[in-house]
PDB file of C-alpha atoms in Angstrom:
ATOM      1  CA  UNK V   1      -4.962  60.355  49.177  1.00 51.00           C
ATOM      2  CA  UNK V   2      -7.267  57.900  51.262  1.00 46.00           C
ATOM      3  CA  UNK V   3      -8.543  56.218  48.324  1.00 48.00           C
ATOM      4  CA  UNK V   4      -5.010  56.203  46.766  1.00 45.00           C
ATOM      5  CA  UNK V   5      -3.809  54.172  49.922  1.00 46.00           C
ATOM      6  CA  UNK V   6      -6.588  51.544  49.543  1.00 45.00           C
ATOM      7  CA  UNK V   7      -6.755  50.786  46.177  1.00 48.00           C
ATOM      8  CA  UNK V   8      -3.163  50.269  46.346  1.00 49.00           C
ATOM      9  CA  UNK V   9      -2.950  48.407  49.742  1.00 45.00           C
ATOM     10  CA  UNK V  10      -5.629  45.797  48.205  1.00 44.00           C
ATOM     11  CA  UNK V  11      -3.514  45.665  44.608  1.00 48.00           C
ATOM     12  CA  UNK V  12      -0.302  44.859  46.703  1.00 48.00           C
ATOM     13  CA  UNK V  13      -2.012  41.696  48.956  1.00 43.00           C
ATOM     14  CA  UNK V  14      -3.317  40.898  45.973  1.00 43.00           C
ATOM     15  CA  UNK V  15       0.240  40.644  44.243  1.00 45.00           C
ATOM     16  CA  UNK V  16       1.966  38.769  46.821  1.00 42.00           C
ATOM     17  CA  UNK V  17      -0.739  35.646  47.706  1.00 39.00           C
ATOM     18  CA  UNK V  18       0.820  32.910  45.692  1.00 36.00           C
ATOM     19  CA  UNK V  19      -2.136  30.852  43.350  1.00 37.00           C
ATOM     20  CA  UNK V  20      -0.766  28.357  40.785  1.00 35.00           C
ATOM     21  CA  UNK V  21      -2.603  28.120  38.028  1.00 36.00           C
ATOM     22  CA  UNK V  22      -3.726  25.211  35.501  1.00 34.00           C
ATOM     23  CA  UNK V  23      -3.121  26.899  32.324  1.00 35.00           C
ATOM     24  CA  UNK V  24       5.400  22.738  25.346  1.00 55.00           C
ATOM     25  CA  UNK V  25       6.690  20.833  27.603  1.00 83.00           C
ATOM     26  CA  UNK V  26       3.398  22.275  28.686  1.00 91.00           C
ATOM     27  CA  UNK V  27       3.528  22.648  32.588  1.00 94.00           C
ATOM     28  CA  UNK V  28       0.461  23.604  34.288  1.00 94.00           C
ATOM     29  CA  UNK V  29       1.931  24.959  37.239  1.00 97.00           C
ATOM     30  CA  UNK V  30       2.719  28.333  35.798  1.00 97.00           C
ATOM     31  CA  UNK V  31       1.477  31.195  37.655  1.00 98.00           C
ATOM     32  CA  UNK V  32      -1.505  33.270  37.071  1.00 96.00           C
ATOM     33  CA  UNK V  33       0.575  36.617  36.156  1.00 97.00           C
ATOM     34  CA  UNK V  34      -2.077  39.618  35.964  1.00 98.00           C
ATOM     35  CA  UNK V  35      -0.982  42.211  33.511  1.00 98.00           C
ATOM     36  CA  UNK V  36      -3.153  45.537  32.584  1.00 98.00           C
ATOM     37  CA  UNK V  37      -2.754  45.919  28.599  1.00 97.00           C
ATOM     38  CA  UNK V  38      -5.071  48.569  28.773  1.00 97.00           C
ATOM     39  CA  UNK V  39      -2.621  50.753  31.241  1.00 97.00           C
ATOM     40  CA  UNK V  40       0.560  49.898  29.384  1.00 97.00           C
ATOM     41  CA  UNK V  41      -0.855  50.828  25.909  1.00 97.00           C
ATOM     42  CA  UNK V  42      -2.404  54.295  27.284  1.00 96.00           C
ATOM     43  CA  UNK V  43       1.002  54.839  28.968  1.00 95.00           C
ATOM     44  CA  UNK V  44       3.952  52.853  27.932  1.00 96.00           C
ATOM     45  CA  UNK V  45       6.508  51.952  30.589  1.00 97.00           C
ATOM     46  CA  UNK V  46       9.936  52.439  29.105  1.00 96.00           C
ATOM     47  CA  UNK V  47      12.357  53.627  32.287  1.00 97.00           C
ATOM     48  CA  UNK V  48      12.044  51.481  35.878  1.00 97.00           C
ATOM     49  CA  UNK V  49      13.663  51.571  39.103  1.00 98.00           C
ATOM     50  CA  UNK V  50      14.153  48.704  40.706  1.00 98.00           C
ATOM     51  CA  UNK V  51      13.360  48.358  44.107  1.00 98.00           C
ATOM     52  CA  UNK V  52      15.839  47.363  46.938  1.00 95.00           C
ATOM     53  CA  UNK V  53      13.006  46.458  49.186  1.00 96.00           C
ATOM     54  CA  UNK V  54      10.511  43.169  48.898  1.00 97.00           C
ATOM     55  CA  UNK V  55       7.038  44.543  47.734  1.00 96.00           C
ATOM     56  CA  UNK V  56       5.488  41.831  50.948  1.00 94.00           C
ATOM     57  CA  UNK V  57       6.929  44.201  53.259  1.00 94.00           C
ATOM     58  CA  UNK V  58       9.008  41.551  54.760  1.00 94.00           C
ATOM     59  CA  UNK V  59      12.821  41.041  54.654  1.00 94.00           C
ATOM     60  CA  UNK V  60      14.056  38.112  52.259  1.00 95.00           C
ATOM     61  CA  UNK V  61      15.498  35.436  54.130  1.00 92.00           C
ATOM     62  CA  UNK V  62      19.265  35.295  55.039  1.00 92.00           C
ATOM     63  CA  UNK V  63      20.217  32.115  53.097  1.00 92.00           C
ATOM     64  CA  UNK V  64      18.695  33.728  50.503  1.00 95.00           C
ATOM     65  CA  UNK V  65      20.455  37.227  49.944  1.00 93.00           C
ATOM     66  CA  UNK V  66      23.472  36.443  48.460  1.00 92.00           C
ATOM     67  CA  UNK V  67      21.661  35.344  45.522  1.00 94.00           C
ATOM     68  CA  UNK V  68      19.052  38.128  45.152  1.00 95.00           C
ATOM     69  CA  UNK V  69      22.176  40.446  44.524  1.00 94.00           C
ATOM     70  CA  UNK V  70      22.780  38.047  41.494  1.00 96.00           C
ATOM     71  CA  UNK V  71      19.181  37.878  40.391  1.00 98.00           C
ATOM     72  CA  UNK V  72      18.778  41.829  40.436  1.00 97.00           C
ATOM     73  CA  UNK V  73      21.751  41.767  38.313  1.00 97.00           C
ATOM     74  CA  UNK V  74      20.520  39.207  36.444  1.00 98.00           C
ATOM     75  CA  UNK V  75      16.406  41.157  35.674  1.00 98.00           C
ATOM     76  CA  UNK V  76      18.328  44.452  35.218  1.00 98.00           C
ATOM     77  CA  UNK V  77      20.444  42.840  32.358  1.00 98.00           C
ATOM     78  CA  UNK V  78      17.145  41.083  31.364  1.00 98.00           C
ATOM     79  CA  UNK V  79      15.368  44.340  31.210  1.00 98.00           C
ATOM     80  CA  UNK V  80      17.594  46.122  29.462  1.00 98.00           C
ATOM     81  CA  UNK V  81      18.245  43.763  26.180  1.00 98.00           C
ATOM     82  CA  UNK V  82      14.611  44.136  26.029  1.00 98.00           C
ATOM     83  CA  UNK V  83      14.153  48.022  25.678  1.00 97.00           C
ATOM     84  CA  UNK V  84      13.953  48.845  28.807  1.00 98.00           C
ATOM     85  CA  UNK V  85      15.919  52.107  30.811  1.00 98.00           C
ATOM     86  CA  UNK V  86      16.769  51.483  34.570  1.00 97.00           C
ATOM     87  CA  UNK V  87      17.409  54.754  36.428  1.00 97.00           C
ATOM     88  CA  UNK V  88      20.005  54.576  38.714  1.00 96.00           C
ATOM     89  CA  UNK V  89      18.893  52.440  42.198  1.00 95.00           C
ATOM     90  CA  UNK V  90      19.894  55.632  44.484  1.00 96.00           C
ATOM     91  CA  UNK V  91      16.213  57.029  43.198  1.00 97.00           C
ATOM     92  CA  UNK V  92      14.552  54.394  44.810  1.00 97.00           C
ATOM     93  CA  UNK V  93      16.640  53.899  48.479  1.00 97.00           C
ATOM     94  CA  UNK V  94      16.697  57.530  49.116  1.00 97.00           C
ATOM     95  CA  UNK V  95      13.135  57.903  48.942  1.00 97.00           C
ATOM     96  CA  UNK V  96      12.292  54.410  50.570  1.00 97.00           C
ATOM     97  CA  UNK V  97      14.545  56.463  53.644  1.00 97.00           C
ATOM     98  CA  UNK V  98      13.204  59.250  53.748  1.00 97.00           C
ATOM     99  CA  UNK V  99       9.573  57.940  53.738  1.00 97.00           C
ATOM    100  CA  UNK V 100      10.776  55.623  56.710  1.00 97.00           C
ATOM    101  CA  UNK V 101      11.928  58.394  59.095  1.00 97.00           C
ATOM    102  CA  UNK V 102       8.347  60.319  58.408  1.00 97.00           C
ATOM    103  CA  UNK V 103       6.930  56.873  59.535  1.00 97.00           C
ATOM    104  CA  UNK V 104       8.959  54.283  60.909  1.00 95.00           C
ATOM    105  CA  UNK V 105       9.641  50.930  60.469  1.00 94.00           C
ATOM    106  CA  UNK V 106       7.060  48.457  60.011  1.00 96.00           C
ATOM    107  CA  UNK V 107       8.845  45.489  60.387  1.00 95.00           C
ATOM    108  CA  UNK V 108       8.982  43.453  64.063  1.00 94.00           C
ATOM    109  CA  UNK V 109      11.720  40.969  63.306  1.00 92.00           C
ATOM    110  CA  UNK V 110      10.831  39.807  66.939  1.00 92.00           C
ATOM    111  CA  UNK V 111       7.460  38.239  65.188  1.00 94.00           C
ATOM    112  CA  UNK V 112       7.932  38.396  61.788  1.00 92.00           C
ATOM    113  CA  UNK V 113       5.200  40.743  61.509  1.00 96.00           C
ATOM    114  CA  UNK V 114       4.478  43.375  59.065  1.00 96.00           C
ATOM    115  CA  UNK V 115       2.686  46.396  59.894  1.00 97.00           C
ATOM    116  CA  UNK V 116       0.327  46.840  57.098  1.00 96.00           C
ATOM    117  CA  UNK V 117      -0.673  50.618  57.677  1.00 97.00           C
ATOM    118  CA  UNK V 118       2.734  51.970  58.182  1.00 97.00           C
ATOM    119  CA  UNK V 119       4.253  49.664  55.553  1.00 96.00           C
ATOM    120  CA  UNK V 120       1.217  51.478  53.288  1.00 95.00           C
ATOM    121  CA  UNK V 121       1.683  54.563  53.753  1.00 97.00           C
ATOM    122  CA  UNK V 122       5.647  54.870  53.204  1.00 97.00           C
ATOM    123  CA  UNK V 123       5.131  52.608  50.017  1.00 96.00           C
ATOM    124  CA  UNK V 124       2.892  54.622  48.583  1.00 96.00           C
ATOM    125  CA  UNK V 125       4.879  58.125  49.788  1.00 97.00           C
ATOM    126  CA  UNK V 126       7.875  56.723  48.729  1.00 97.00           C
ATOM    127  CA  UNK V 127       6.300  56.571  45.206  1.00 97.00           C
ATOM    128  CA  UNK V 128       5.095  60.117  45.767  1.00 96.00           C
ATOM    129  CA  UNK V 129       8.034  61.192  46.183  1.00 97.00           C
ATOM    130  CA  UNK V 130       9.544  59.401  43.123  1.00 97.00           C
ATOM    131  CA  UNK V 131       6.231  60.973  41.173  1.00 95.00           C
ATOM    132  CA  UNK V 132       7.639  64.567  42.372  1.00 94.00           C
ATOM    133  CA  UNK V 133      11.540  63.939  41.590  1.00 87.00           C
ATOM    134  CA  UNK V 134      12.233  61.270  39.354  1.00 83.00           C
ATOM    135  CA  UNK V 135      12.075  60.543  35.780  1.00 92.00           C
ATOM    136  CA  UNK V 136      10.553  57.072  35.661  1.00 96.00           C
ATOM    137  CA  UNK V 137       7.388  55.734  34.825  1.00 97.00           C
ATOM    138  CA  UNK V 138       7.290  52.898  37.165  1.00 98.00           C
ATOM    139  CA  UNK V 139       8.929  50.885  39.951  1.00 98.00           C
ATOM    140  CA  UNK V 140       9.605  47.390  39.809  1.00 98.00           C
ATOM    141  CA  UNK V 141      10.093  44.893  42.648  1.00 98.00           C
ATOM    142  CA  UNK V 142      11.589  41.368  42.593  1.00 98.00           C
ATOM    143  CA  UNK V 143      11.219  39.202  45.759  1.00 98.00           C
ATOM    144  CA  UNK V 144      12.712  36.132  46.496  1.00 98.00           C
ATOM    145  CA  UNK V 145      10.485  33.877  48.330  1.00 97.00           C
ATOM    146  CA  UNK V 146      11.297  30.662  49.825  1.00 97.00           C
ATOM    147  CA  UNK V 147       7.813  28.339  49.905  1.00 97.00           C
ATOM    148  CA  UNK V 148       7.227  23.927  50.055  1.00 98.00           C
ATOM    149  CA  UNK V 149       7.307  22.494  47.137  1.00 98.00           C
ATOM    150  CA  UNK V 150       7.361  18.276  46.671  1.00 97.00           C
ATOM    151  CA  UNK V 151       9.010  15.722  44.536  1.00 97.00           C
ATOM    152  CA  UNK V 152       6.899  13.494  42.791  1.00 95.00           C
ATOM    153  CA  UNK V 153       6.792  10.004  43.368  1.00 91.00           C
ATOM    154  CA  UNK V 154       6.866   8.928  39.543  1.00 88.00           C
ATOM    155  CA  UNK V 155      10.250   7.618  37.858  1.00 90.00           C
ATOM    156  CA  UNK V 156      12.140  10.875  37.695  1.00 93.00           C
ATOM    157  CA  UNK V 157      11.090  12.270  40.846  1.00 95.00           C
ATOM    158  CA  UNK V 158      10.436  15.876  39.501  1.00 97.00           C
ATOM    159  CA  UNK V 159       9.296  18.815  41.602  1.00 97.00           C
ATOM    160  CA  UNK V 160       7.263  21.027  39.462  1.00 97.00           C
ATOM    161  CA  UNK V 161       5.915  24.520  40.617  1.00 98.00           C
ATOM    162  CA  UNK V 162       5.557  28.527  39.247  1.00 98.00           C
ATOM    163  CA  UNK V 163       6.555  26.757  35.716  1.00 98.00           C
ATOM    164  CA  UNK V 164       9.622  25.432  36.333  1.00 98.00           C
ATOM    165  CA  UNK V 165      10.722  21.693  35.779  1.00 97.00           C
ATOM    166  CA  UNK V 166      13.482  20.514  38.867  1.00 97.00           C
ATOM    167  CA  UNK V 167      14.946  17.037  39.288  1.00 95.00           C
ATOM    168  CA  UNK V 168      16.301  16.135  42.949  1.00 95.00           C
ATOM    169  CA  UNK V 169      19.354  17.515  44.193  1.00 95.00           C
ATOM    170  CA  UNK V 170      21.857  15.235  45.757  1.00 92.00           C
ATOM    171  CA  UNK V 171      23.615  16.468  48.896  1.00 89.00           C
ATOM    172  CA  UNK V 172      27.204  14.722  49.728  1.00 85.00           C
ATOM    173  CA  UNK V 173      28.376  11.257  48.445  1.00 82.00           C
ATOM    174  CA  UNK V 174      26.874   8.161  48.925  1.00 73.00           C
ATOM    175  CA  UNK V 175      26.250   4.689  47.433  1.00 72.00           C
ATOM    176  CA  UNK V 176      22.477   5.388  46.412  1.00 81.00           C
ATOM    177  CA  UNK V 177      19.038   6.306  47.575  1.00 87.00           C
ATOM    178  CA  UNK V 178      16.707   3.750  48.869  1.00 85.00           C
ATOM    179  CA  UNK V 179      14.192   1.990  47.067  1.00 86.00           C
ATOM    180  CA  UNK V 180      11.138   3.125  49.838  1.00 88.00           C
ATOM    181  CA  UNK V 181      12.936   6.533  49.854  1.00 91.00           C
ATOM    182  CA  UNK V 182       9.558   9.213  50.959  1.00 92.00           C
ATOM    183  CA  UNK V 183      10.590  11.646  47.869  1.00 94.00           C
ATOM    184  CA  UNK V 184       6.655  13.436  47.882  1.00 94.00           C
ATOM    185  CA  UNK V 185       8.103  14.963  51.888  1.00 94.00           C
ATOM    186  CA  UNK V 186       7.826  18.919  51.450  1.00 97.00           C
ATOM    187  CA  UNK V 187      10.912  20.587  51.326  1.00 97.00           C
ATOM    188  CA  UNK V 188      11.675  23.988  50.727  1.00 97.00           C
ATOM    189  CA  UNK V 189      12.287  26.078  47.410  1.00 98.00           C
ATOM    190  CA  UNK V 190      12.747  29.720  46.023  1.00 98.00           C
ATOM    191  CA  UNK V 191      10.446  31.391  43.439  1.00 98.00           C
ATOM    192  CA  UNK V 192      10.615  34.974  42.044  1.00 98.00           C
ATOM    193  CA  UNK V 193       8.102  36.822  42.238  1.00 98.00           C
ATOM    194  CA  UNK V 194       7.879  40.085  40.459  1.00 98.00           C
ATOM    195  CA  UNK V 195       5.349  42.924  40.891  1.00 98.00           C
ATOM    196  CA  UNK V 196       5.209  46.259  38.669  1.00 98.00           C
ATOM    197  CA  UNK V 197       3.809  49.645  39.608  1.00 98.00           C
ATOM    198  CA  UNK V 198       3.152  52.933  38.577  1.00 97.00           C
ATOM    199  CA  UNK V 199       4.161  55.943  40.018  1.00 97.00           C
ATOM    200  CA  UNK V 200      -0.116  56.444  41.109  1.00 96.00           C
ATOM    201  CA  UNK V 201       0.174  53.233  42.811  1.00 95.00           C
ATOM    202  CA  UNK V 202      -1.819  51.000  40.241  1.00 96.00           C
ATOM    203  CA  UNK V 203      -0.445  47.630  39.622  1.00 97.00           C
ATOM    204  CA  UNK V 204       0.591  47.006  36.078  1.00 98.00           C
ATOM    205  CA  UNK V 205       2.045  43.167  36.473  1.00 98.00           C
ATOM    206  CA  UNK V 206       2.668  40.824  38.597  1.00 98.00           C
ATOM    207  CA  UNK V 207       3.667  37.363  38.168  1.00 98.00           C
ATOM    208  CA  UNK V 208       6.242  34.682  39.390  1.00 98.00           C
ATOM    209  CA  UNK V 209       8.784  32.030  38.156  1.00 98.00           C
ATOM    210  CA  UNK V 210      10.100  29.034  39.936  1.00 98.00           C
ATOM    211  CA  UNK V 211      13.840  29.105  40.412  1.00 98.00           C
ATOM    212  CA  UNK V 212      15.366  25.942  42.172  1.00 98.00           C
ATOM    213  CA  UNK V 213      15.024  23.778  45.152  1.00 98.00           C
ATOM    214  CA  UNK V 214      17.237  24.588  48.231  1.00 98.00           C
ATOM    215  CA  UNK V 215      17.244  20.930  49.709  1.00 97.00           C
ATOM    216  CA  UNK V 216      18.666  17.831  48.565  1.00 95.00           C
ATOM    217  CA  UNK V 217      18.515  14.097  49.125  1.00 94.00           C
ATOM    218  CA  UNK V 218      21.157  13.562  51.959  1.00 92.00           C
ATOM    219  CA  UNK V 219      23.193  10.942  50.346  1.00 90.00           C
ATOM    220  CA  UNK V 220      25.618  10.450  53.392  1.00 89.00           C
ATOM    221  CA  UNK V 221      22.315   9.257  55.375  1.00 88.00           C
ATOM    222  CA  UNK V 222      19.268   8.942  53.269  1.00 83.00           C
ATOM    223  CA  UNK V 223      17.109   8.012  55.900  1.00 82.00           C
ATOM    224  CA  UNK V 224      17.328  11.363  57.215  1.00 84.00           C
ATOM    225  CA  UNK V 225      15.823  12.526  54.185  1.00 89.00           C
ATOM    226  CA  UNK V 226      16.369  15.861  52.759  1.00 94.00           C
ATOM    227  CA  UNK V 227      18.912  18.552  54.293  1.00 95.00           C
ATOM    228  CA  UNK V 228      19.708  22.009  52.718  1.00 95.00           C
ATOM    229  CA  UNK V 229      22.279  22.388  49.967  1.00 95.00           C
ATOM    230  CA  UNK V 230      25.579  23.636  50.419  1.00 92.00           C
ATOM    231  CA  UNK V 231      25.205  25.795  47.786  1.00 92.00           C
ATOM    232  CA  UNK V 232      21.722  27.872  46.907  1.00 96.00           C
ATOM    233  CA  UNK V 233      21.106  29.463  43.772  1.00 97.00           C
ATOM    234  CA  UNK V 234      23.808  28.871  41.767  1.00 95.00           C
ATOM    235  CA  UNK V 235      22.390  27.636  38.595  1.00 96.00           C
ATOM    236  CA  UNK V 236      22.298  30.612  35.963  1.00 97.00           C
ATOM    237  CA  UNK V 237      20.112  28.464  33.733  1.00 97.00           C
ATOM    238  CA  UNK V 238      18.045  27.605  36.683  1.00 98.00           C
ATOM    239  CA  UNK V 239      17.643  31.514  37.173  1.00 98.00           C
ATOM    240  CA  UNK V 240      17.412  32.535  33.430  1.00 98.00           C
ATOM    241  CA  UNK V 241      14.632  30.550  33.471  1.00 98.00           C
ATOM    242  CA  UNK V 242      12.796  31.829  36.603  1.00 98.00           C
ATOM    243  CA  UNK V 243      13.242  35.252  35.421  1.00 98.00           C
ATOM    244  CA  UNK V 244      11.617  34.943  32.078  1.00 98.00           C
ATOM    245  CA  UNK V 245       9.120  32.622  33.827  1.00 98.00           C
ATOM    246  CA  UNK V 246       8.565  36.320  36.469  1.00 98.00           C
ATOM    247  CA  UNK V 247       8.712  38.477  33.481  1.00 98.00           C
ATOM    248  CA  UNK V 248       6.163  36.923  30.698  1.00 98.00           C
ATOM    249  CA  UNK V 249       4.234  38.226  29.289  1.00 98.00           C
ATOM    250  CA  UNK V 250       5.999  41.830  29.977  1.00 98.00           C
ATOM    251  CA  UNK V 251       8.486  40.248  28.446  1.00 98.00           C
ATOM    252  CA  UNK V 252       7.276  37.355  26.102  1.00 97.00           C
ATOM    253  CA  UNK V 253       9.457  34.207  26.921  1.00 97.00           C
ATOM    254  CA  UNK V 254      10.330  31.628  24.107  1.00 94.00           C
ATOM    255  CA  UNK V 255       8.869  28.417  24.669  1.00 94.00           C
ATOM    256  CA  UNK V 256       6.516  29.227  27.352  1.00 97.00           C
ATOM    257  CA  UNK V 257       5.668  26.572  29.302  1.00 96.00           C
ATOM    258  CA  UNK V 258       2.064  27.581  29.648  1.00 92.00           C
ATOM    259  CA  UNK V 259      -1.130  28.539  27.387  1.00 80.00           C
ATOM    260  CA  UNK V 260      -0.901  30.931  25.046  1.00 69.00           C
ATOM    261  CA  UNK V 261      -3.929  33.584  24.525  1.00 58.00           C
ATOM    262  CA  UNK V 262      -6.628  32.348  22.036  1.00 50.00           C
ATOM    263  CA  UNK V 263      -5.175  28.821  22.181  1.00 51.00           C
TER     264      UNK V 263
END
């Protein structure tokens, strides 16, 4: 059981420290997904559960929830016109509870903190428990993170990160941005990251797809620079294209942005 708990502790920091990677439009800010072949030809995965929980442990952010009911929606559907069986979410939640009243919470909202040994072991005896009960082969988390990403300062202004292509969003109405406008200021966007796992604990995939921005040019004022959108996450293309970004090569996405294998 002890060497259970660390092997998958170390796979799950692992999983959740972001790296972008240089690898079309070819975009070299795809992410460096890690998939193990080897596991998933020995032992095909064919029925999931997805996870109601973040695999980091820590709670996604407020703004931010309304949409991850959409984007679960959106990776279930995903899933499933790709082969894939999703066992009813109930699986997953009632073990998740009962593993945190043997334990506890390990959560401090008061500092943001995450426990790492408590959040370790009712992980891994929530997916003993799932081992014991269920009939799945693996569980299946999607996180929405929020992280900085920048504009460029070249004609179009792009932000580019985890894949994804973005042009500025515009926030309220105005006559125009101006000319010494600081576009390369960090602002904040949302990525999805995904993360796969066995019912032993052993990481199968994990990768991550950029989804959209969730600050605009404040056209009312543009010397203020950039304020939050009204609205966040709304674009289904914007989140098709995230997901399949999250999901390659599990999933292989048409007209990846990044290098193929052997090319």
């Amino acid at each position: 059981m002890r060497k259970f708990l660390v092997t998958f502790f170390v796979a799950a920091v692992v999983a959740v420290v972001a790296t972008a990677c240089s690898t079309v439009s070819y975009n070299p800010t795809v992410y460096q997904y890690h998939i193990d072949n080897e596991a998933l030809a020995q032992r095909p995965v064919k029925k999931l559960v997805l996870a109601s929980v973040n695999v980091s442990g820590e709670p996604t952010r407020s703004m931010l929830r309304d949409g991850t009911v959409k984007i679960d929606a959106m990776v279930s559907d995903y899933l499933t016109d790709h082969g894939y069986q999703l066992a009813p979410a109930y699986l997953f939640e009632n073990a998740w509870k009962q593993a945190l009243y043997t334990y506890g919470d390990f959560y401090d909202p008061t500092t943001g903190k995450v426990d790492r040994r408590v959040w370790l072991a009712v992980m891994s005896t929530t997916l003993g428990l799932l081992k014991q009960s269920a009939d799945i082969d693996a569980v299946i988390f999607t996180d929405v993170i929020e992280h900085e990403v920048q504009h460029s300062a070249g004609m179009n202004h792009y932000a580019r990160w985890y894949g994804v292509t973005r042009k500025p969003a515009l926030q309220g109405a105005g006559s125009g941005v101006p000319t010494d406008f600081n576009w390369t200021q960090p602002i904040k966007a949302a990525s999805l990251a995904v993360t796969l796992y066995d019912l032993e604990g052993k990481p199968l995939f994990s990768s991550r797809g950029g989804l959209d921005t969730l600050y605009g040019v404040n056209m009312r004022n543009p010397d203020s620079g950039f304020i939050r959108r009204k609205q966040l996450l709304k674009s289904e293309s914007n989140l098709k294209e995230g997901i399949q970004l999250a999901l390659h090569p599990l999933i292989p996405m048409k007209r990846y942005p990044g290098k193929q294998e052997g090319k």
